[in-house]
N, CA, C and O atoms as CSV, one atom per row, in Angstrom:
chain,resi,resn,atom,element,x,y,z
A,1,MET,N,N,-39.811,-42.034,34.333
A,1,MET,CA,C,-39.074,-43.293,34.045
A,1,MET,C,C,-37.823,-43.265,34.847
A,1,MET,O,O,-37.443,-42.238,35.410
A,2,SER,N,N,-37.186,-44.389,34.899
A,2,SER,CA,C,-35.914,-44.550,35.755
A,2,SER,C,C,-34.775,-43.685,35.178
A,2,SER,O,O,-33.863,-43.307,35.914
A,3,HIS,N,N,-34.817,-43.373,33.894
A,3,HIS,CA,C,-33.649,-42.681,33.318
A,3,HIS,C,C,-33.782,-41.205,33.775
A,3,HIS,O,O,-32.829,-40.453,33.571
A,4,ASP,N,N,-34.891,-40.749,34.376
A,4,ASP,CA,C,-35.040,-39.388,34.777
A,4,ASP,C,C,-34.487,-39.096,36.161
A,4,ASP,O,O,-34.545,-37.967,36.649
A,5,ILE,N,N,-33.947,-40.143,36.784
A,5,ILE,CA,C,-33.478,-39.977,38.210
A,5,ILE,C,C,-31.966,-40.247,38.205
A,5,ILE,O,O,-31.412,-40.860,37.293
A,6,PRO,N,N,-31.336,-39.755,39.276
A,6,PRO,CA,C,-29.911,-39.986,39.439
A,6,PRO,C,C,-29.514,-41.508,39.608
A,6,PRO,O,O,-30.262,-42.308,40.170
A,7,GLU,N,N,-28.368,-41.826,39.118
A,7,GLU,CA,C,-28.031,-43.269,39.104
A,7,GLU,C,C,-28.145,-43.849,40.457
A,7,GLU,O,O,-28.622,-44.978,40.570
A,8,TRP,N,N,-27.729,-43.143,41.562
A,8,TRP,CA,C,-27.645,-43.705,42.876
A,8,TRP,C,C,-29.108,-43.957,43.449
A,8,TRP,O,O,-29.291,-44.668,44.437
A,9,ARG,N,N,-30.056,-43.375,42.813
A,9,ARG,CA,C,-31.481,-43.656,43.252
A,9,ARG,C,C,-32.160,-44.779,42.448
A,9,ARG,O,O,-33.292,-45.134,42.778
A,10,ARG,N,N,-31.543,-45.341,41.438
A,10,ARG,CA,C,-32.159,-46.261,40.516
A,10,ARG,C,C,-32.058,-47.716,41.146
A,10,ARG,O,O,-31.067,-48.094,41.770
A,11,ASP,N,N,-33.075,-48.415,40.941
A,11,ASP,CA,C,-33.232,-49.873,41.327
A,11,ASP,C,C,-33.516,-50.655,40.062
A,11,ASP,O,O,-34.532,-50.413,39.411
A,12,LYS,N,N,-32.692,-51.539,39.714
A,12,LYS,CA,C,-32.730,-52.422,38.427
A,12,LYS,C,C,-34.157,-53.137,38.317
A,12,LYS,O,O,-34.559,-53.558,37.232
A,13,TYR,N,N,-34.911,-53.255,39.507
A,13,TYR,CA,C,-36.043,-54.005,39.500
A,13,TYR,C,C,-37.262,-53.110,39.409
A,13,TYR,O,O,-38.369,-53.613,39.214
A,14,ILE,N,N,-37.103,-51.817,39.542
A,14,ILE,CA,C,-38.257,-50.958,39.554
A,14,ILE,C,C,-38.035,-50.148,38.129
A,14,ILE,O,O,-37.080,-49.396,37.935
A,15,LEU,N,N,-39.002,-50.406,37.233
A,15,LEU,CA,C,-38.787,-49.765,35.918
A,15,LEU,C,C,-39.514,-48.471,35.732
A,15,LEU,O,O,-39.208,-47.693,34.829
A,16,ALA,N,N,-40.494,-48.237,36.602
A,16,ALA,CA,C,-41.393,-46.969,36.522
A,16,ALA,C,C,-41.993,-46.730,37.845
A,16,ALA,O,O,-42.016,-47.587,38.728
A,17,GLY,N,N,-42.535,-45.403,37.974
A,17,GLY,CA,C,-43.179,-45.123,39.213
A,17,GLY,C,C,-42.393,-44.321,40.287
A,17,GLY,O,O,-42.850,-44.049,41.397
A,18,TYR,N,N,-41.171,-43.974,39.840
A,18,TYR,CA,C,-40.382,-43.244,40.690
A,18,TYR,C,C,-41.024,-41.912,41.008
A,18,TYR,O,O,-41.642,-41.301,40.135
A,19,ARG,N,N,-40.883,-41.421,42.313
A,19,ARG,CA,C,-41.335,-40.043,42.625
A,19,ARG,C,C,-40.310,-39.070,42.280
A,19,ARG,O,O,-39.111,-39.344,42.338
A,20,PRO,N,N,-40.826,-37.787,41.875
A,20,PRO,CA,C,-39.792,-36.792,41.702
A,20,PRO,C,C,-38.959,-36.549,42.947
A,20,PRO,O,O,-39.407,-36.775,44.071
A,21,LEU,N,N,-37.705,-36.073,42.718
A,21,LEU,CA,C,-36.915,-35.740,43.939
A,21,LEU,C,C,-37.242,-34.553,44.697
A,21,LEU,O,O,-37.238,-34.671,45.923
A,22,GLU,N,N,-37.528,-33.421,44.185
A,22,GLU,CA,C,-37.770,-32.230,44.890
A,22,GLU,C,C,-39.362,-31.900,44.919
A,22,GLU,O,O,-40.009,-32.013,43.878
A,23,ALA,N,N,-39.938,-31.516,46.048
A,23,ALA,CA,C,-41.239,-31.163,45.967
A,23,ALA,C,C,-41.462,-30.302,47.180
A,23,ALA,O,O,-40.717,-30.352,48.159
A,24,ASP,N,N,-42.572,-29.461,47.084
A,24,ASP,CA,C,-42.944,-28.650,48.313
A,24,ASP,C,C,-44.209,-29.489,48.929
A,24,ASP,O,O,-44.706,-30.480,48.394
A,25,TYR,N,N,-44.594,-28.944,50.060
A,25,TYR,CA,C,-45.597,-29.639,50.832
A,25,TYR,C,C,-46.927,-29.967,50.073
A,25,TYR,O,O,-47.530,-31.036,50.175
A,26,LEU,N,N,-47.302,-28.905,49.297
A,26,LEU,CA,C,-48.540,-29.084,48.402
A,26,LEU,C,C,-48.375,-30.311,47.416
A,26,LEU,O,O,-49.261,-31.143,47.218
A,27,GLN,N,N,-47.177,-30.313,46.848
A,27,GLN,CA,C,-46.985,-31.415,45.855
A,27,GLN,C,C,-46.969,-32.766,46.578
A,27,GLN,O,O,-47.430,-33.778,46.051
A,28,VAL,N,N,-46.416,-32.752,47.818
A,28,VAL,CA,C,-46.345,-34.142,48.512
A,28,VAL,C,C,-47.768,-34.516,48.895
A,28,VAL,O,O,-48.073,-35.704,48.791
A,29,ILE,N,N,-48.647,-33.674,49.311
A,29,ILE,CA,C,-50.094,-33.965,49.527
A,29,ILE,C,C,-50.662,-34.451,48.321
A,29,ILE,O,O,-51.348,-35.472,48.332
A,30,LYS,N,N,-50.424,-33.770,47.215
A,30,LYS,CA,C,-51.169,-34.172,45.893
A,30,LYS,C,C,-50.650,-35.602,45.483
A,30,LYS,O,O,-51.385,-36.344,44.831
A,31,ARG,N,N,-49.460,-35.968,45.842
A,31,ARG,CA,C,-48.933,-37.256,45.420
A,31,ARG,C,C,-49.603,-38.461,46.284
A,31,ARG,O,O,-49.504,-39.639,45.941
A,32,LEU,N,N,-50.236,-38.063,47.346
A,32,LEU,CA,C,-50.843,-39.182,48.155
A,32,LEU,C,C,-52.058,-39.744,47.335
A,32,LEU,O,O,-52.636,-40.757,47.730
A,33,SER,N,N,-52.428,-39.117,46.244
A,33,SER,CA,C,-53.625,-39.574,45.594
A,33,SER,C,C,-53.287,-40.428,44.397
A,33,SER,O,O,-54.232,-40.923,43.783
A,34,TYR,N,N,-52.034,-40.664,43.985
A,34,TYR,CA,C,-51.785,-41.507,42.859
A,34,TYR,C,C,-50.761,-42.592,43.285
A,34,TYR,O,O,-50.004,-42.451,44.245
A,35,LEU,N,N,-50.805,-43.691,42.482
A,35,LEU,CA,C,-49.918,-44.895,42.747
A,35,LEU,C,C,-48.433,-44.564,42.311
A,35,LEU,O,O,-48.172,-43.970,41.265
A,36,HIS,N,N,-47.528,-44.988,43.174
A,36,HIS,CA,C,-46.134,-45.002,42.904
A,36,HIS,C,C,-45.472,-46.202,43.519
A,36,HIS,O,O,-46.167,-47.015,44.127
A,37,ASN,N,N,-44.205,-46.364,43.405
A,37,ASN,CA,C,-43.578,-47.474,43.904
A,37,ASN,C,C,-43.524,-47.619,45.443
A,37,ASN,O,O,-43.150,-48.679,45.947
A,38,GLU,N,N,-43.903,-46.539,46.203
A,38,GLU,CA,C,-43.960,-46.689,47.606
A,38,GLU,C,C,-45.275,-46.307,48.279
A,38,GLU,O,O,-45.315,-45.899,49.440
A,39,THR,N,N,-46.401,-46.461,47.466
A,39,THR,CA,C,-47.731,-46.206,47.904
A,39,THR,C,C,-48.101,-46.939,49.146
A,39,THR,O,O,-48.652,-46.349,50.076
A,40,CYS,N,N,-47.818,-48.197,49.189
A,40,CYS,CA,C,-48.197,-49.189,50.297
A,40,CYS,C,C,-47.444,-48.668,51.484
A,40,CYS,O,O,-48.035,-48.451,52.542
A,41,ASN,N,N,-46.153,-48.461,51.342
A,41,ASN,CA,C,-45.397,-47.998,52.453
A,41,ASN,C,C,-45.830,-46.687,53.016
A,41,ASN,O,O,-45.842,-46.536,54.238
A,42,VAL,N,N,-46.202,-45.688,52.171
A,42,VAL,CA,C,-46.616,-44.405,52.628
A,42,VAL,C,C,-47.901,-44.547,53.438
A,42,VAL,O,O,-48.035,-43.984,54.525
A,43,TYR,N,N,-48.873,-45.335,52.869
A,43,TYR,CA,C,-50.106,-45.408,53.558
A,43,TYR,C,C,-50.150,-46.214,54.820
A,43,TYR,O,O,-50.923,-45.934,55.737
A,44,THR,N,N,-49.315,-47.215,54.856
A,44,THR,CA,C,-49.310,-48.026,56.189
A,44,THR,C,C,-48.683,-47.180,57.250
A,44,THR,O,O,-49.148,-47.276,58.385
A,45,HIS,N,N,-47.678,-46.354,57.025
A,45,HIS,CA,C,-47.102,-45.455,57.945
A,45,HIS,C,C,-48.030,-44.304,58.253
A,45,HIS,O,O,-48.083,-43.876,59.406
A,46,LEU,N,N,-48.761,-43.781,57.296
A,46,LEU,CA,C,-49.673,-42.690,57.537
A,46,LEU,C,C,-50.927,-43.108,58.453
A,46,LEU,O,O,-51.330,-42.390,59.369
A,47,ILE,N,N,-51.491,-44.322,58.116
A,47,ILE,CA,C,-52.581,-44.837,58.896
A,47,ILE,C,C,-52.187,-45.033,60.316
A,47,ILE,O,O,-52.876,-44.626,61.252
A,48,GLY,N,N,-50.945,-45.731,60.466
A,48,GLY,CA,C,-50.445,-46.096,61.795
A,48,GLY,C,C,-50.251,-44.835,62.522
A,48,GLY,O,O,-50.604,-44.814,63.701
A,49,SER,N,N,-49.723,-43.743,61.976
A,49,SER,CA,C,-49.350,-42.511,62.785
A,49,SER,C,C,-50.613,-41.787,63.128
A,49,SER,O,O,-50.626,-41.028,64.097
A,50,VAL,N,N,-51.704,-41.981,62.371
A,50,VAL,CA,C,-52.968,-41.390,62.700
A,50,VAL,C,C,-53.746,-42.149,63.817
A,50,VAL,O,O,-54.429,-41.551,64.650
A,51,LEU,N,N,-53.607,-43.449,63.785
A,51,LEU,CA,C,-54.350,-44.309,64.689
A,51,LEU,C,C,-53.655,-44.468,66.103
A,51,LEU,O,O,-54.283,-44.609,67.152
A,52,LEU,N,N,-52.397,-44.432,66.003
A,52,LEU,CA,C,-51.666,-44.702,67.310
A,52,LEU,C,C,-51.949,-43.796,68.501
A,52,LEU,O,O,-52.116,-44.276,69.622
A,53,PRO,N,N,-52.004,-42.458,68.256
A,53,PRO,CA,C,-52.236,-41.586,69.443
A,53,PRO,C,C,-53.672,-41.903,70.100
A,53,PRO,O,O,-53.699,-42.119,71.311
A,54,PRO,N,N,-54.829,-41.938,69.381
A,54,PRO,CA,C,-55.997,-42.196,70.061
A,54,PRO,C,C,-56.068,-43.629,70.766
A,54,PRO,O,O,-56.673,-43.767,71.830
A,55,PHE,N,N,-55.432,-44.670,70.134
A,55,PHE,CA,C,-55.363,-45.977,70.738
A,55,PHE,C,C,-54.569,-45.952,72.008
A,55,PHE,O,O,-54.956,-46.528,73.025
A,56,ALA,N,N,-53.356,-45.216,71.926
A,56,ALA,CA,C,-52.476,-45.202,73.117
A,56,ALA,C,C,-53.116,-44.412,74.246
A,56,ALA,O,O,-52.924,-44.760,75.411
A,57,THR,N,N,-53.868,-43.364,73.943
A,57,THR,CA,C,-54.480,-42.529,74.951
A,57,THR,C,C,-55.611,-43.425,75.620
A,57,THR,O,O,-55.753,-43.444,76.843
A,58,ALA,N,N,-56.371,-44.131,74.796
A,58,ALA,CA,C,-57.466,-44.955,75.353
A,58,ALA,C,C,-56.859,-45.995,76.283
A,58,ALA,O,O,-57.347,-46.184,77.398
A,59,ILE,N,N,-55.848,-46.643,75.865
A,59,ILE,CA,C,-55.250,-47.664,76.717
A,59,ILE,C,C,-54.598,-47.110,77.990
A,59,ILE,O,O,-54.633,-47.736,79.049
A,60,HIS,N,N,-54.020,-45.952,77.858
A,60,HIS,CA,C,-53.500,-45.306,79.094
A,60,HIS,C,C,-54.594,-45.022,80.026
A,60,HIS,O,O,-54.481,-45.388,81.196
A,61,ILE,N,N,-55.707,-44.367,79.598
A,61,ILE,CA,C,-56.833,-43.999,80.462
A,61,ILE,C,C,-57.393,-45.270,81.079
A,61,ILE,O,O,-57.661,-45.285,82.280
A,62,GLN,N,N,-57.570,-46.275,80.354
A,62,GLN,CA,C,-58.170,-47.486,80.994
A,62,GLN,C,C,-57.129,-48.148,81.990
A,62,GLN,O,O,-57.535,-48.729,82.996
A,63,SER,N,N,-55.855,-48.055,81.710
A,63,SER,CA,C,-54.912,-48.617,82.685
A,63,SER,C,C,-54.852,-47.802,83.967
A,63,SER,O,O,-54.692,-48.371,85.047
A,64,VAL,N,N,-54.978,-46.468,83.871
A,64,VAL,CA,C,-54.916,-45.583,85.016
A,64,VAL,C,C,-56.154,-45.890,85.880
A,64,VAL,O,O,-56.043,-46.044,87.096
A,65,HIS,N,N,-57.306,-45.976,85.253
A,65,HIS,CA,C,-58.598,-46.292,86.015
A,65,HIS,C,C,-58.512,-47.688,86.672
A,65,HIS,O,O,-58.925,-47.859,87.819
A,66,LYS,N,N,-57.982,-48.671,85.950
A,66,LYS,CA,C,-57.835,-50.019,86.522
A,66,LYS,C,C,-56.957,-50.071,87.769
A,66,LYS,O,O,-57.367,-50.633,88.785
A,67,TYR,N,N,-55.714,-49.473,87.708
A,67,TYR,CA,C,-54.878,-49.594,88.787
A,67,TYR,C,C,-55.008,-48.413,89.939
A,67,TYR,O,O,-54.365,-48.465,90.987
A,68,MET,N,N,-55.876,-47.397,89.629
A,68,MET,CA,C,-56.206,-46.446,90.647
A,68,MET,C,C,-57.418,-46.756,91.252
A,68,MET,O,O,-57.753,-46.099,92.237
A,69,GLY,N,N,-58.234,-47.769,90.773
A,69,GLY,CA,C,-59.580,-48.205,91.225
A,69,GLY,C,C,-60.657,-47.262,91.002
A,69,GLY,O,O,-61.624,-47.278,91.763
A,70,THR,N,N,-60.592,-46.446,90.042
A,70,THR,CA,C,-61.660,-45.474,89.726
A,70,THR,C,C,-62.302,-45.843,88.381
A,70,THR,O,O,-61.776,-46.619,87.582
A,71,LYS,N,N,-63.484,-45.226,88.191
A,71,LYS,CA,C,-64.208,-45.675,86.838
A,71,LYS,C,C,-64.115,-44.516,85.922
A,71,LYS,O,O,-64.598,-44.583,84.791
């Protein structure tokens, strides 16, 4: 609940779903599997960071071939 966190982290419009303050890497990975007040934010950034490198690489390879005149 919101009373379990420090005053400076509280938001009067968020009543529940706060994530615990301290966690190790294993706890962070486990938290990806349940809903909290930042689930959408976490997943949109995670998906983007996974998809960006392959798309950027593919675009780079295509542009190199296009401008170098090779296939």
